[in-house]
Amino acid sequence: MMDQQLLHNLRAQTRPLHDRLEAIVDGARLMKPPFDQPHYARLLRAHLAFNLSVNEQFASGMPFEVRIPAWPEADRVTALKEDLKALDVNAAGEGMPAMPLAENAAFVAGLCYVAEGAAMGNQMIHKALLQHPEFAALGADRYMQQSKAGLSGRWKAFQQALGHYLKVSEESVIAGAKAGFLHFEGIWLALS
């Protein structure tokens, strides 16, 4: 069972960075007419670069005491690349800020907290985007649909793993989440 106080503390410690990133990315811009295709493409490119960074952490060979459940790394990257192709946008990540490899699995759990939180936030954006006929006609929402698939069950399973890492090293999870928010912000700004 997830210790709710640990999760509350993680949220409290990362809230300023979350709020700053939310303001910079301005997802609300996509939730009202008219549909802003360049902004949407930038959002997808940022998610692609961020997910590739997280995948590098998993590929580093670091042993994980508790595997982050159902981490759909390949599916997310594939869906993002397909969506960007549908938008006729280059999916290459050249010039994106690099993230140094994590020192421990708890730090990576913090990064995944940011990615899973983004998947949840994407659902509000996706619901609003579906109201734009020009968006629906593009066929560029595989990532948003994939994020939704099994989200509730995946979040519950993720919380179990996250709870383990918070008990092992709360400081490392918080550091990973903070680094994740800052890394996504750096990617977003590099795409401007």
XYZ file of C-alpha atoms in Angstrom, residues 20-115:
96
model
C 6.350 26.562 -13.609
C 6.550 23.908 -16.339
C 2.787 23.953 -16.796
C 2.888 27.728 -17.273
C 5.791 27.564 -19.744
C 4.293 24.759 -21.853
C 0.826 26.342 -21.754
C -1.212 23.224 -22.473
C -4.341 25.326 -21.973
C -3.483 26.957 -25.313
C -4.367 23.637 -26.959
C -7.643 23.337 -25.097
C -9.364 26.302 -26.731
C -10.041 27.273 -30.349
C -8.464 27.722 -32.746
C -6.356 24.564 -32.956
C -2.658 25.492 -32.755
C -0.892 22.797 -34.773
C 2.678 24.176 -34.297
C 2.165 24.256 -30.529
C 0.838 20.697 -30.562
C 3.804 19.533 -32.661
C 6.197 21.199 -30.216
C 4.464 19.429 -27.324
C 4.844 16.062 -29.059
C 8.521 16.740 -29.848
C 9.146 17.628 -26.203
C 7.433 14.444 -25.023
C 9.476 12.419 -27.501
C 12.772 13.882 -26.301
C 11.772 13.429 -22.648
C 10.646 9.825 -23.111
C 13.857 9.025 -24.991
C 15.800 10.431 -22.015
C 13.884 8.243 -19.581
C 14.398 5.213 -21.827
C 18.155 5.834 -21.750
C 17.991 5.519 -17.965
C 16.366 2.087 -18.301
C 18.844 1.027 -20.972
C 21.818 1.978 -18.803
C 21.843 -1.476 -17.227
C 21.021 -0.180 -13.755
C 19.530 -2.939 -11.615
C 15.959 -2.276 -10.535
C 14.766 -3.838 -7.291
C 11.177 -3.239 -8.366
C 10.636 -2.754 -12.076
C 8.493 0.232 -12.918
C 5.341 -1.656 -13.960
C 4.211 -1.643 -17.537
C 6.602 1.115 -18.531
C 5.596 1.410 -22.187
C 8.839 2.975 -23.389
C 8.830 1.558 -26.908
C 5.115 2.158 -27.383
C 5.359 5.797 -26.328
C 8.281 6.559 -28.596
C 6.712 4.753 -31.555
C 3.398 6.546 -31.098
C 5.106 9.931 -30.808
C 7.145 9.348 -33.958
C 4.022 8.274 -35.869
C 2.119 11.363 -34.707
C 4.945 13.661 -35.720
C 5.121 11.951 -39.110
C 1.364 12.534 -39.542
C 2.021 16.215 -38.828
C 4.929 16.181 -41.300
C 7.312 17.236 -38.523
C 10.856 15.948 -38.113
C 10.995 13.724 -35.043
C 14.779 13.885 -34.694
C 16.035 15.000 -31.324
C 19.274 16.705 -32.324
C 20.255 19.571 -30.113
C 18.117 18.442 -27.191
C 19.581 18.803 -23.711
C 21.101 15.578 -22.417
C 20.307 14.077 -19.058
C 23.151 12.459 -17.115
C 22.590 8.849 -16.112
C 20.963 8.428 -12.728
C 22.893 7.109 -9.774
C 20.107 4.842 -8.535
C 16.726 3.372 -9.341
C 14.885 5.689 -6.943
C 16.040 8.675 -9.018
C 14.644 7.002 -12.170
C 11.362 6.403 -10.335
C 11.213 10.181 -9.836
C 11.708 10.716 -13.574
C 8.925 8.225 -14.278
C 6.683 10.131 -11.867
C 6.993 13.131 -14.195
C 6.314 11.017 -17.301
